[in-house]
XYZ file of C-alpha atoms in Angstrom:
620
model
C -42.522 13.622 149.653
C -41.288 11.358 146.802
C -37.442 11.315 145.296
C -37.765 10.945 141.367
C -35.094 11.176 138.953
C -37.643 12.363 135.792
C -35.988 14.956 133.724
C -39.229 16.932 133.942
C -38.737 17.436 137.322
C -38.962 20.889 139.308
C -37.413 20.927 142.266
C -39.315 24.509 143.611
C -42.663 24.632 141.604
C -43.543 27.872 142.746
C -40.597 29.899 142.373
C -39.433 30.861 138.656
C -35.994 30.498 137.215
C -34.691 33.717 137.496
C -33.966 35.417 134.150
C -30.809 37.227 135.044
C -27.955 35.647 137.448
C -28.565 35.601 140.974
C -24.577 36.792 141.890
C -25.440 39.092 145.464
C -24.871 35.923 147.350
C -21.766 33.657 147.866
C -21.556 29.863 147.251
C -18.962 30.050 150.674
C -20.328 31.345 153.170
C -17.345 32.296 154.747
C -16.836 34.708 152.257
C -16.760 38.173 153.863
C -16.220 40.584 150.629
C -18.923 40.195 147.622
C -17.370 37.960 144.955
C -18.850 40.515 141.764
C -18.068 43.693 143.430
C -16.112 43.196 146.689
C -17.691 45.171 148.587
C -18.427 44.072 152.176
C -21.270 41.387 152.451
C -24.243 42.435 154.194
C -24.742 40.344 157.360
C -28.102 39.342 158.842
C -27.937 39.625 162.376
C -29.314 36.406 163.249
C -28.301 33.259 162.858
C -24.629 32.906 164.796
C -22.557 31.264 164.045
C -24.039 31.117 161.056
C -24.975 33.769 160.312
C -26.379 34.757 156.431
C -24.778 37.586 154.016
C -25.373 39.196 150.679
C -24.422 42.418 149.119
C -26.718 45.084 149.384
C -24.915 46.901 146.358
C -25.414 43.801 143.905
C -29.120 43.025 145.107
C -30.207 46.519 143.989
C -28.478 45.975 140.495
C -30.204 42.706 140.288
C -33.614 44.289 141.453
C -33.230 46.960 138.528
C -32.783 44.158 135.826
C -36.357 42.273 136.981
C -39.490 44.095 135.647
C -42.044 41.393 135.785
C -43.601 40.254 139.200
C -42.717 36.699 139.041
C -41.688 35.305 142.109
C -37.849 34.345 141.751
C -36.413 34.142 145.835
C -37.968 32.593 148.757
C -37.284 35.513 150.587
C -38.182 37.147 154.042
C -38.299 41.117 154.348
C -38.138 43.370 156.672
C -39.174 46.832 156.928
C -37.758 49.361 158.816
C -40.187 51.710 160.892
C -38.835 54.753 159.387
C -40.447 57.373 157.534
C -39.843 57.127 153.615
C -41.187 59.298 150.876
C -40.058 57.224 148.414
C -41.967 54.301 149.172
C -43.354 52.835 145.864
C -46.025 51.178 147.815
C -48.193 51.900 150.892
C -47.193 50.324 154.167
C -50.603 48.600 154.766
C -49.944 46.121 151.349
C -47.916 43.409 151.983
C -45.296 42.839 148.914
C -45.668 39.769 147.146
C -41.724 39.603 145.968
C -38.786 41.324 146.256
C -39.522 43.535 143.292
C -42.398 45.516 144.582
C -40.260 46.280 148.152
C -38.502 49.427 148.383
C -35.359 50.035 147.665
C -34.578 52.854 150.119
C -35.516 50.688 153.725
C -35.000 47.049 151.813
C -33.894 45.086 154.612
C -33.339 41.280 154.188
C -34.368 39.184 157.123
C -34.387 35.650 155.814
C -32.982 33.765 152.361
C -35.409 30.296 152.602
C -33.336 28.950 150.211
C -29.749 29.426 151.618
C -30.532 26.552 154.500
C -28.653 27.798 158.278
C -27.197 24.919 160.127
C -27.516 26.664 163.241
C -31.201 28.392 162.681
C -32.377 26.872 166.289
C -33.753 29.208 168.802
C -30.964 28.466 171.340
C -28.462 29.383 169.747
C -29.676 33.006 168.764
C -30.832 36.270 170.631
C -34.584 36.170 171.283
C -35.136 39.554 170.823
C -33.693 38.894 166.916
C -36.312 39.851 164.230
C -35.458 36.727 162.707
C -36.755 34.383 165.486
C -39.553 36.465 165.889
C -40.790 37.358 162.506
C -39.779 33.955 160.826
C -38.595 31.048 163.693
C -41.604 31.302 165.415
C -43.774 33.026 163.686
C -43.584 30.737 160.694
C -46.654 28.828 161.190
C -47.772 28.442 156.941
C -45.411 28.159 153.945
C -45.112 31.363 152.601
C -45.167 29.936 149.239
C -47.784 27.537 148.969
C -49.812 28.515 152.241
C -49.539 24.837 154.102
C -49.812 24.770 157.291
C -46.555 23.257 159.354
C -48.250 22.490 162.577
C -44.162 22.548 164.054
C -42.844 20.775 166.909
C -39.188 21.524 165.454
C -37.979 25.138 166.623
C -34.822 25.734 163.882
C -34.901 26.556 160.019
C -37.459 24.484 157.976
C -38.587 24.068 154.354
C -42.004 22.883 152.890
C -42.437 19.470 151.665
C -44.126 20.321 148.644
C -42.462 23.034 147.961
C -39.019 22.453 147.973
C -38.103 18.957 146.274
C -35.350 16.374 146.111
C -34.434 14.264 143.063
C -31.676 11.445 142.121
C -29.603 9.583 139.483
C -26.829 8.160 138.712
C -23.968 8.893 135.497
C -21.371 7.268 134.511
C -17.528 8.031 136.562
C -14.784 9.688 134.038
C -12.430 7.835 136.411
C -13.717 4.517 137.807
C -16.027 4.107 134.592
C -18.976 2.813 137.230
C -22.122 4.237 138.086
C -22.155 7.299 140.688
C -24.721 9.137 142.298
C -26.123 12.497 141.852
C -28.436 14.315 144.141
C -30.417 17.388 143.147
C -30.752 19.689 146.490
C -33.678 22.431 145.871
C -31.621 25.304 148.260
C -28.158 26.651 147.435
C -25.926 24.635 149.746
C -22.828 27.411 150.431
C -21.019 24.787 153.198
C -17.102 25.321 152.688
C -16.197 22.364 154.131
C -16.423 18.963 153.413
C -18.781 16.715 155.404
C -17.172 13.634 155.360
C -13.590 14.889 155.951
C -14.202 18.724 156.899
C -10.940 19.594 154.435
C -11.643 22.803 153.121
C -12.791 22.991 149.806
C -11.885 24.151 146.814
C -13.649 27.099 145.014
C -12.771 26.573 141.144
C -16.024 29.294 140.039
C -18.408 31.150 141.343
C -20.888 28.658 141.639
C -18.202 25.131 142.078
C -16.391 23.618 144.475
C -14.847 19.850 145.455
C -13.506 18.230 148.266
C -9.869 17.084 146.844
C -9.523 14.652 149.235
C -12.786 12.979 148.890
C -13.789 13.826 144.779
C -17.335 15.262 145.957
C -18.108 17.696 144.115
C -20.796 20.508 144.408
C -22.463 22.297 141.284
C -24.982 25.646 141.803
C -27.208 27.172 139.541
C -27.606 30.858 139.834
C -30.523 31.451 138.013
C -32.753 28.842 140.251
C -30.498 28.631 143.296
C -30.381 25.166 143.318
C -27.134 22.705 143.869
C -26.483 19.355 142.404
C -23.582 16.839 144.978
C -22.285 14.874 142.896
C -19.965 11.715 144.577
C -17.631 11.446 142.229
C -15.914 12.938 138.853
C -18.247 13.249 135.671
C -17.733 15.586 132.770
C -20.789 18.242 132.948
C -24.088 18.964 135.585
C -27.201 19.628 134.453
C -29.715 22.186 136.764
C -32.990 19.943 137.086
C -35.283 23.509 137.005
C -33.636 25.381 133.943
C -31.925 22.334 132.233
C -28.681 24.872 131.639
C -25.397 22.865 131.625
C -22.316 23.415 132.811
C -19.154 21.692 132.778
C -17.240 20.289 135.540
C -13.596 22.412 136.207
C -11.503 19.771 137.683
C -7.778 19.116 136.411
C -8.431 15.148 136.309
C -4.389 15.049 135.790
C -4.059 15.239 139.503
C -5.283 11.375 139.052
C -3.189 10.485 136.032
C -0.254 9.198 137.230
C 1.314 7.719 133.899
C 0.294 3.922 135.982
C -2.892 2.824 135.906
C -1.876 0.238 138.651
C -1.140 3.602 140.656
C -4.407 5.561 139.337
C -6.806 2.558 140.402
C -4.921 2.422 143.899
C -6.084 6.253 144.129
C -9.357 6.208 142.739
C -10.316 2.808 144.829
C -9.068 4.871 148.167
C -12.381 7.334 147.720
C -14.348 4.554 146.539
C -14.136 3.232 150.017
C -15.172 6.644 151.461
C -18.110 6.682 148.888
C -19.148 3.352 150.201
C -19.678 4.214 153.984
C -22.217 6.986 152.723
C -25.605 6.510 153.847
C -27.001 7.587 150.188
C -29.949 4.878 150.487
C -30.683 5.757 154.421
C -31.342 9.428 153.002
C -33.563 8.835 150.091
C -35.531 6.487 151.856
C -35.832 9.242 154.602
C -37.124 11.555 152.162
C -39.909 9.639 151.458
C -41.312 9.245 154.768
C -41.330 13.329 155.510
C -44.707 14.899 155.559
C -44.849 18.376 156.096
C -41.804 19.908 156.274
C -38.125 19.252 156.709
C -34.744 20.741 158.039
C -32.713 20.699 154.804
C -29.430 20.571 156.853
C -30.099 18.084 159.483
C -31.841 15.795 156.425
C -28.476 16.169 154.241
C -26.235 15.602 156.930
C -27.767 11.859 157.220
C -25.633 10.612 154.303
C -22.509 11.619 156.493
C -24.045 10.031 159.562
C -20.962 7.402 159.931
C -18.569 10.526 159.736
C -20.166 12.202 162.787
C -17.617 10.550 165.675
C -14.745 10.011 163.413
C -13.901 11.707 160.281
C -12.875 10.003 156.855
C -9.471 9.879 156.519
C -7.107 12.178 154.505
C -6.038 10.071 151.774
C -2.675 9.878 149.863
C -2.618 11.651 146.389
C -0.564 11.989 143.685
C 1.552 15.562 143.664
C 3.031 16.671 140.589
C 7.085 17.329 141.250
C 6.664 20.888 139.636
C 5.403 20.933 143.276
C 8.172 21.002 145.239
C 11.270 22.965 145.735
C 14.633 22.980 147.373
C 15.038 19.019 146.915
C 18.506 18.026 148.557
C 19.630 14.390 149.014
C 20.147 13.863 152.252
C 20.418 9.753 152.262
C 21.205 6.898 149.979
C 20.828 3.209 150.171
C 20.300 -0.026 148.671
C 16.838 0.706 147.674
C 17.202 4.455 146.483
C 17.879 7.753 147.611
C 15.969 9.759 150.135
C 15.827 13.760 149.496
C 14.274 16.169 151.664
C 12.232 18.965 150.300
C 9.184 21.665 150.652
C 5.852 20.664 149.001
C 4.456 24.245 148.563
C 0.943 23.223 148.350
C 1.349 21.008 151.052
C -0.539 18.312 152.638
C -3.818 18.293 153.990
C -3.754 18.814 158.077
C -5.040 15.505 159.380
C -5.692 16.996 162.834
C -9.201 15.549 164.634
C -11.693 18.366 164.081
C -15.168 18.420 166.763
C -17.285 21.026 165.471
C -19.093 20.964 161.927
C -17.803 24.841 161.373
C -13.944 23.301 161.691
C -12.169 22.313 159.124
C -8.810 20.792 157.512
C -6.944 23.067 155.223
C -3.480 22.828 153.850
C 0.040 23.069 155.340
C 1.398 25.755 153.149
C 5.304 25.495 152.116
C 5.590 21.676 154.173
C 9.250 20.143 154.836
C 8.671 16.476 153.665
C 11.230 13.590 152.943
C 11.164 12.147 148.663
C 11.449 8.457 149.061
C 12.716 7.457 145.598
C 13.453 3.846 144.203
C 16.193 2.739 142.074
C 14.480 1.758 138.406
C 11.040 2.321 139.796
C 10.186 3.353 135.855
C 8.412 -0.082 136.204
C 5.740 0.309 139.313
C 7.533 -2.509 141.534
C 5.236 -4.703 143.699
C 7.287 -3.288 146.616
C 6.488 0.073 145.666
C 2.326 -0.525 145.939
C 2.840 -2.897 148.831
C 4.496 0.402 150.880
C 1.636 2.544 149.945
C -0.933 0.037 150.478
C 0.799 -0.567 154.029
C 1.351 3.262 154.625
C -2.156 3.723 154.096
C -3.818 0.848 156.380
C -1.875 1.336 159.037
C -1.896 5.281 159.677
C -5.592 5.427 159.183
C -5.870 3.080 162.507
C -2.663 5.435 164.753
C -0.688 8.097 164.707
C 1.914 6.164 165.707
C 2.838 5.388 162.107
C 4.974 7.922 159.808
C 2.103 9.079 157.076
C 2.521 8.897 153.441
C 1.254 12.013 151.687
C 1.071 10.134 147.990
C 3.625 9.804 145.582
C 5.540 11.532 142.629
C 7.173 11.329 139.811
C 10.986 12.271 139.128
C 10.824 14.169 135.152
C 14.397 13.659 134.554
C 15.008 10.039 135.166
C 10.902 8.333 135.644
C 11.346 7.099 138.712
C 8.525 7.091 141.474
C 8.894 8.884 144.481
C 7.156 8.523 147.952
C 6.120 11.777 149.571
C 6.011 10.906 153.092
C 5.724 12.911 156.690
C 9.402 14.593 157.872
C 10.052 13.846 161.023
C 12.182 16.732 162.434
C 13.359 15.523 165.271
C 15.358 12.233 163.365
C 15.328 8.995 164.549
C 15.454 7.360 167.705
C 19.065 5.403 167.029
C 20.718 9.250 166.549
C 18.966 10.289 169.576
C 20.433 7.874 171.975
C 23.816 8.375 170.591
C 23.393 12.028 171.263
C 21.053 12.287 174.158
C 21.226 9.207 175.803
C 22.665 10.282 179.221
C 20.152 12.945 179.341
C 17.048 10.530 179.126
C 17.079 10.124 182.844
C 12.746 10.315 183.908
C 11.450 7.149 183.764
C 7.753 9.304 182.757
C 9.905 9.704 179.336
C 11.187 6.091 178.665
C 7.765 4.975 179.570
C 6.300 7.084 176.875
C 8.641 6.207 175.032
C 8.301 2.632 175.128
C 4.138 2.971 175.303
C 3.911 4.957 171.895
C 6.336 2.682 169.838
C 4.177 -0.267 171.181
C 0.945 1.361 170.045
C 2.659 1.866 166.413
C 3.527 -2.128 167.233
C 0.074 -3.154 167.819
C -1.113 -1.166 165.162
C 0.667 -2.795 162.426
C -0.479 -6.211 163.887
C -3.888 -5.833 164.291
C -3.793 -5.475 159.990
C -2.039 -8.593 160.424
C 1.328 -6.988 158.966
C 4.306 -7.680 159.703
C 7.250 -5.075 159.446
C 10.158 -7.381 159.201
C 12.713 -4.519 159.309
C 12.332 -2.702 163.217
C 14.948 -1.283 164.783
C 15.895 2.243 165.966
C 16.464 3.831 162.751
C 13.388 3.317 161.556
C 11.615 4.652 165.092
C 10.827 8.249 164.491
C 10.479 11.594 166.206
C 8.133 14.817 165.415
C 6.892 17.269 167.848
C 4.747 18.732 165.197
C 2.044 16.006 166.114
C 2.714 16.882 169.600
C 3.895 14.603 172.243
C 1.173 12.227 172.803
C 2.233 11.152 168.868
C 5.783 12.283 169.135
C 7.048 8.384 168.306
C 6.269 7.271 165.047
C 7.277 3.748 163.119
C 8.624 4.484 159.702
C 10.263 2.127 156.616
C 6.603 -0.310 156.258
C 7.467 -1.399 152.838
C 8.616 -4.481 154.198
C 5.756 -5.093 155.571
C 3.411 -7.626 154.509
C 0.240 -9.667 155.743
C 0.912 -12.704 157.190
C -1.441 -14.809 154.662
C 1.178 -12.559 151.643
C 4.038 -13.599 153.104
C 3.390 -17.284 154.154
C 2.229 -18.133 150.797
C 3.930 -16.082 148.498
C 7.290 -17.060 149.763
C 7.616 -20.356 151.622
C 11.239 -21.082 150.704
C 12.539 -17.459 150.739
C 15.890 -17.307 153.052
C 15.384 -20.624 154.018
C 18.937 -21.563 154.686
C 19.251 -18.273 156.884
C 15.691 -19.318 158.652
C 17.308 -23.006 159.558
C 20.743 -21.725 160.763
C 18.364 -19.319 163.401
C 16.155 -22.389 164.088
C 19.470 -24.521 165.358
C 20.930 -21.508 167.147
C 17.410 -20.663 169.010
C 17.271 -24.136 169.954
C 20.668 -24.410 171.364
C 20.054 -21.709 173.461
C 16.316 -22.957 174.412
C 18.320 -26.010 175.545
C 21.076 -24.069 177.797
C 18.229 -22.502 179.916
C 19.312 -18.629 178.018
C 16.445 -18.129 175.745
C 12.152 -18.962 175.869
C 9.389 -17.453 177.665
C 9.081 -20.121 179.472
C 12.200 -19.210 181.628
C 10.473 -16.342 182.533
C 7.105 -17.450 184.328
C 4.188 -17.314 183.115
C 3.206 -14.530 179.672
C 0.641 -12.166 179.350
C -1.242 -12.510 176.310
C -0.060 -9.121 174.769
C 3.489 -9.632 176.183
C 4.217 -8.525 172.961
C 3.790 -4.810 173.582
C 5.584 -5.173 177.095
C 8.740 -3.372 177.118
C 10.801 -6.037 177.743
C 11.382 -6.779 173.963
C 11.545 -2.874 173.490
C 13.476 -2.073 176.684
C 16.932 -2.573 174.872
C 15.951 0.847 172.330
C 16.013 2.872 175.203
C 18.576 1.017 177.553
C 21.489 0.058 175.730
C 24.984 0.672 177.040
C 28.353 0.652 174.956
C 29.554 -1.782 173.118
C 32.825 -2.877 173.007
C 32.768 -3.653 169.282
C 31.950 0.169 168.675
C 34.624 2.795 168.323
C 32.458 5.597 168.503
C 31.179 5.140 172.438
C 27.808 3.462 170.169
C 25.147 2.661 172.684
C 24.212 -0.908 171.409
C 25.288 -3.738 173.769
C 25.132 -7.758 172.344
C 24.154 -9.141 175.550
C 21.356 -6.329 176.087
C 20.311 -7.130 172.000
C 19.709 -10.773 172.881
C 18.939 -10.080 176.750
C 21.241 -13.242 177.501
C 23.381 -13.593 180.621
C 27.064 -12.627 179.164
C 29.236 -14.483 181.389
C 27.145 -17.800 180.535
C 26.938 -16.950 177.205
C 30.932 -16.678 177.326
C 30.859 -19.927 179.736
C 28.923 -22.456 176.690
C 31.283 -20.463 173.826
C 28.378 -19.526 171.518
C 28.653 -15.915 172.136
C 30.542 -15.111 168.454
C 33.035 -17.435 166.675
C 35.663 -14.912 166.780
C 35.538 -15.634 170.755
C 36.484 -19.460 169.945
C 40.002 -18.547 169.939
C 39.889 -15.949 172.859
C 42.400 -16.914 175.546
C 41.173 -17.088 179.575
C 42.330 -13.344 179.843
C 41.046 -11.558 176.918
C 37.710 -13.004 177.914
C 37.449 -12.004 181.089
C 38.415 -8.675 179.758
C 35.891 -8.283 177.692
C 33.569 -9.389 179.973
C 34.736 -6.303 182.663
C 34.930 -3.733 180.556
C 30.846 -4.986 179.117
C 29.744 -4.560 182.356
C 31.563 -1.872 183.909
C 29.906 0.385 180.887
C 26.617 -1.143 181.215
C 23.791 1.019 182.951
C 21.737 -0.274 185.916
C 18.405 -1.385 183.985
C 16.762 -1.683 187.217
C 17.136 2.385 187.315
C 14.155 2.597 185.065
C 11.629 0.611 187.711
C 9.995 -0.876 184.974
C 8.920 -4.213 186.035
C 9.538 -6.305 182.494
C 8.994 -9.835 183.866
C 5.536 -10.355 185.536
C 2.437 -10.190 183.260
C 1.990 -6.454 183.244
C 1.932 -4.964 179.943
C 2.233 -1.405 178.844
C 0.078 0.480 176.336
């Protein structure tokens, strides 16, 4: 079997294009109700869970419109053994099409060319006509009479009969060439194989993944489909030559920026580029006799198999979302919370090829918007670019849906993940006395690590971690209840060694002198502390303090943050050298020791959480 991309090419040479519209059959075939009439689809028994359908009302319309004996479907019948005085034909001929059948005890028992992923004999009744009339039966090509010789026991097509062709046409976005495979069966999937998001019907006869931009064209008239990966203007049948134009709202990548629109477009690039396109067509030319149309297609997606491409950000018009309230403002902009009504696409792990993704209807999410962001900042690219990177590789990271666009005043807005249960800094202050299981502070402490590590292994750096930027949703249940927010300050470390060598400099130095002095008075350094574990990093010793802090007697408002837990230094030595703030210069012999009594009479008994922070353990 050879792949050819020559215009003149027919994909089934012995059927005919039919010269009406084939409509009794649905291009999803999880369609229960006929799409022309809407009645109920008829459902051949066989097949589960995959079973086949068509409507029985439609096929008889389409039957009275075809005069001619031409041979239009690949089609298996069966005949009931009833009496019928109405047969047009005796029972001892065997009908050459669907046409000379009739119409009283019709009875489809197989559409060839509507491939069934799960047509294998194991996963169907035995007693079912279809493994018995067609499965095993099937020992010629109906069509063309070749003989299959099979050693494969599911759903097969001829080699000669049923063709494959290629090209490639220019991208309407990414201007570069894309490729274009012409499938000779009508390929009804309704979910995507690279991501399983559902996709979306925009005719009859089209549909796209959103999230990936691969998009499926059918012909009716030769029930053929052309996959197309990536967006082009118009798709051309390779049997009947008709022409139809692609329906796809291209605004949905038009974000005014094209710094913004390349960012988008280069995302599904990536996904394009882990196809296994070439593996496929060179597969194709190695097959002899026959083929299974599904298992053959489903090589290009072979990378996708154990883990699923990513759900990648997009850009959501603001006509999409309602009840927008402020709910924080800061240096950098104001944060609003609001409900996408679309919303985003469920990034849950799916196992089974009959799963898939679909949308979060009516979503809470948080509006990130930047003060005179009119002008796409650097900062504002580097937080998507970060948001993107790092929640591909863990849940552990707040995700960014994509970003909008405020009408009124042009400013860009991040649409990002809403984490219900707020932040971990507001959840000490309220909850703190009740975190009492050590199973919880453990979890605690082992899922904000695994956001750590996750951030590192990009070789970012977040530059801005602390409590209120630790995050809590239940929604991704509680093995990814702890979630790092706020990366737009993150950067790679190559960016921001070399980008900014003398940035806060003085502020760098006057740390340098104090970490010394303290190196030198035995109160800071690892190596006061035996010997590290390599990933000491992720211990909770440097994240104990989130979890463990006591009152401090700077805050009014019984706040749980305590100095000498912040810099885990000994507070009556600190107090003893006089480096501990310069307010305490002046601090007579009293007010010290004070200070000192009521820090520690407040502070809780770390060793309570029988965590054991020193030694080389490390928790993950």
């Amino acid at each position: 079997m050879e792949l050819t991309d020559d215009d003149s090419f027919d994909p089934t040479p012995k059927l005919k294009s039919s010269p009406v519209p084939i409509s009794f059959i649905s291009f999803n075939r999880d369609d229960k109700n006929c799409i022309r009439c809407d009645d109920i689809y008829t459902e051949i028994s066989a097949g589960y869970p995959d079973r086949q359908r068509y409507c029985k009302k439609c096929l008889l319309g389409y039957l009275t419109n075809i005069t001619d004996k031409n041979i239009y479907l690949d089609v298996y019948i069966f005949t009931r053994n009833l009496e019928c005085n109405e047969h047009e034909i005796s029972r001892t001929k065997e009908p050459q099409n669907i046409q000379e059948c009739c119409r009283n005890c019709l009875e489809i028992l197989c559409f060839k060319q509507i491939p069934n992923h799960y047509y294998r004999i194991f996963f169907v009744n035995k007693n079912d006509n279809l493994i018995n009339n067609v499965i095993i039966s099937e020992k010629n090509c109906k069509l063309c009479g070749k003989a299959f010789h099979k050693t494969y026991d599911g759903f097969v097509l001829c080699s000669d009969c049923y063709l494959i062709s290629s090209e490639y046409t220019e991208s309407t976005l990414s201007k570069k060439p894309i490729p274009i495979i012409y499938l000779p069966w009508w390929h009804n999937l309704f979910n995507c194989q690279a991501c399983f998001s559902k996709l979306k019907f925009t005719s009859d006869c089209q549909k796209y993944c959103e999230n990936c931009l691969i998009f499926y064209t059918g012909c009716r008239y030769c029930l053929t489909t052309n996959v197309i990966f990536g967006v082009t203007n118009q798709s051309k049948c390779k049997k009947c030559k008709r022409v139809s134009s692609i329906i796809f709202d291209i605004e949905k990548f038009r974000s005014g920026n094209s710094d913004l629109d390349d960012f988008l477009v280069n995302l599904r690039l990536e996904i394009h580029n882990r196809l296994e396109i070439t593996r496929f067509t060179d597969k194709i030319k190695n097959i002899d006799k026959y083929f299974s149309p599904n298992a053959l297609f489903n090589l290009i997606y072979s990378l996708f198999r154990d883990n699923r491409a990513e759900i990648l950000m997009e850009w959501i018009p603001y006509s999409q979302f309602t009840n927008v309230k402020e709910i924080a403002k800061g240096g950098f902009g104001i944060i609003y919370q609001a409900t996408w009504l679309d919303g985003s696409i469920n990034n849950e792990k799916v196992h089974y090829s009959l799963e898939m993704r679909e949308r979060r209807n009516n979503e809470t999410v948080i509006l990130k918007k930047f003060n005179n962001s009119q002008g796409i900042s650097k900062h504002f690219l580097d937080e998507l670019k970060s948001n993107q990177h790092c929640y591909v590789l863990n849940r552990h990271i707040i995700r960014t849906y994509g970003f909008t666009k405020d009408p009124k005043f042009g400013d860009y807005i991040l649409v990002m993940q809403y984490a219900s249960e707020g932040d971990l800094h507001n959840i000490l202050r309220e909850k703190f006395t009740k975190i009492t299981c050590d199973k919880n502070k453990l979890a605690i402490l082992r899922q904000i690590s695994e956001g750590l590590e996750t951030i590192h292994k990009l070789e970012f750096i977040h530059r801005d971690f602390h409590s209120g930027n630790i995050l809590s949703n239940l929604s991704n249940g509680k093995r990814h209840q702890w979630q790092i927010g706020d990366l737009g300050l993150g950067h790679t470390n190559s960016i921001f060694r070399f980008t900014s060598p003398g940035r806060d400099l003085e502020q760098f130095n006057q740390a340098e002198i104090k970490r010394k002095e303290l190196i030198n008075l035995k109160e800071l350094g690892p190596e006061f502390n035996g010997k590290t574990h390599p990933s000491a990093i992720y211990t909770s010793r440097p994240l104990r303090s989130f979890i463990s802090r006591c009152s401090s007697y700077f805050s009014k408002g019984n706040d749980y943050n305590s100095i000498e837990l912040e810099l885990d230094i000994d507070i009556k030595r600190y107090l003893k050298f006089k480096i501990y703030s310069p307010s305490l210069h002046n601090l007579n012999s009293n007010d010290s020791n004070t200070i000192s009594s009521n820090i520690l009479g407040t502070k809780r008994n770390i060793e309570e959480l029988e965590i054991d922070s020193y030694g080389n353990s490390s928790i993950y």
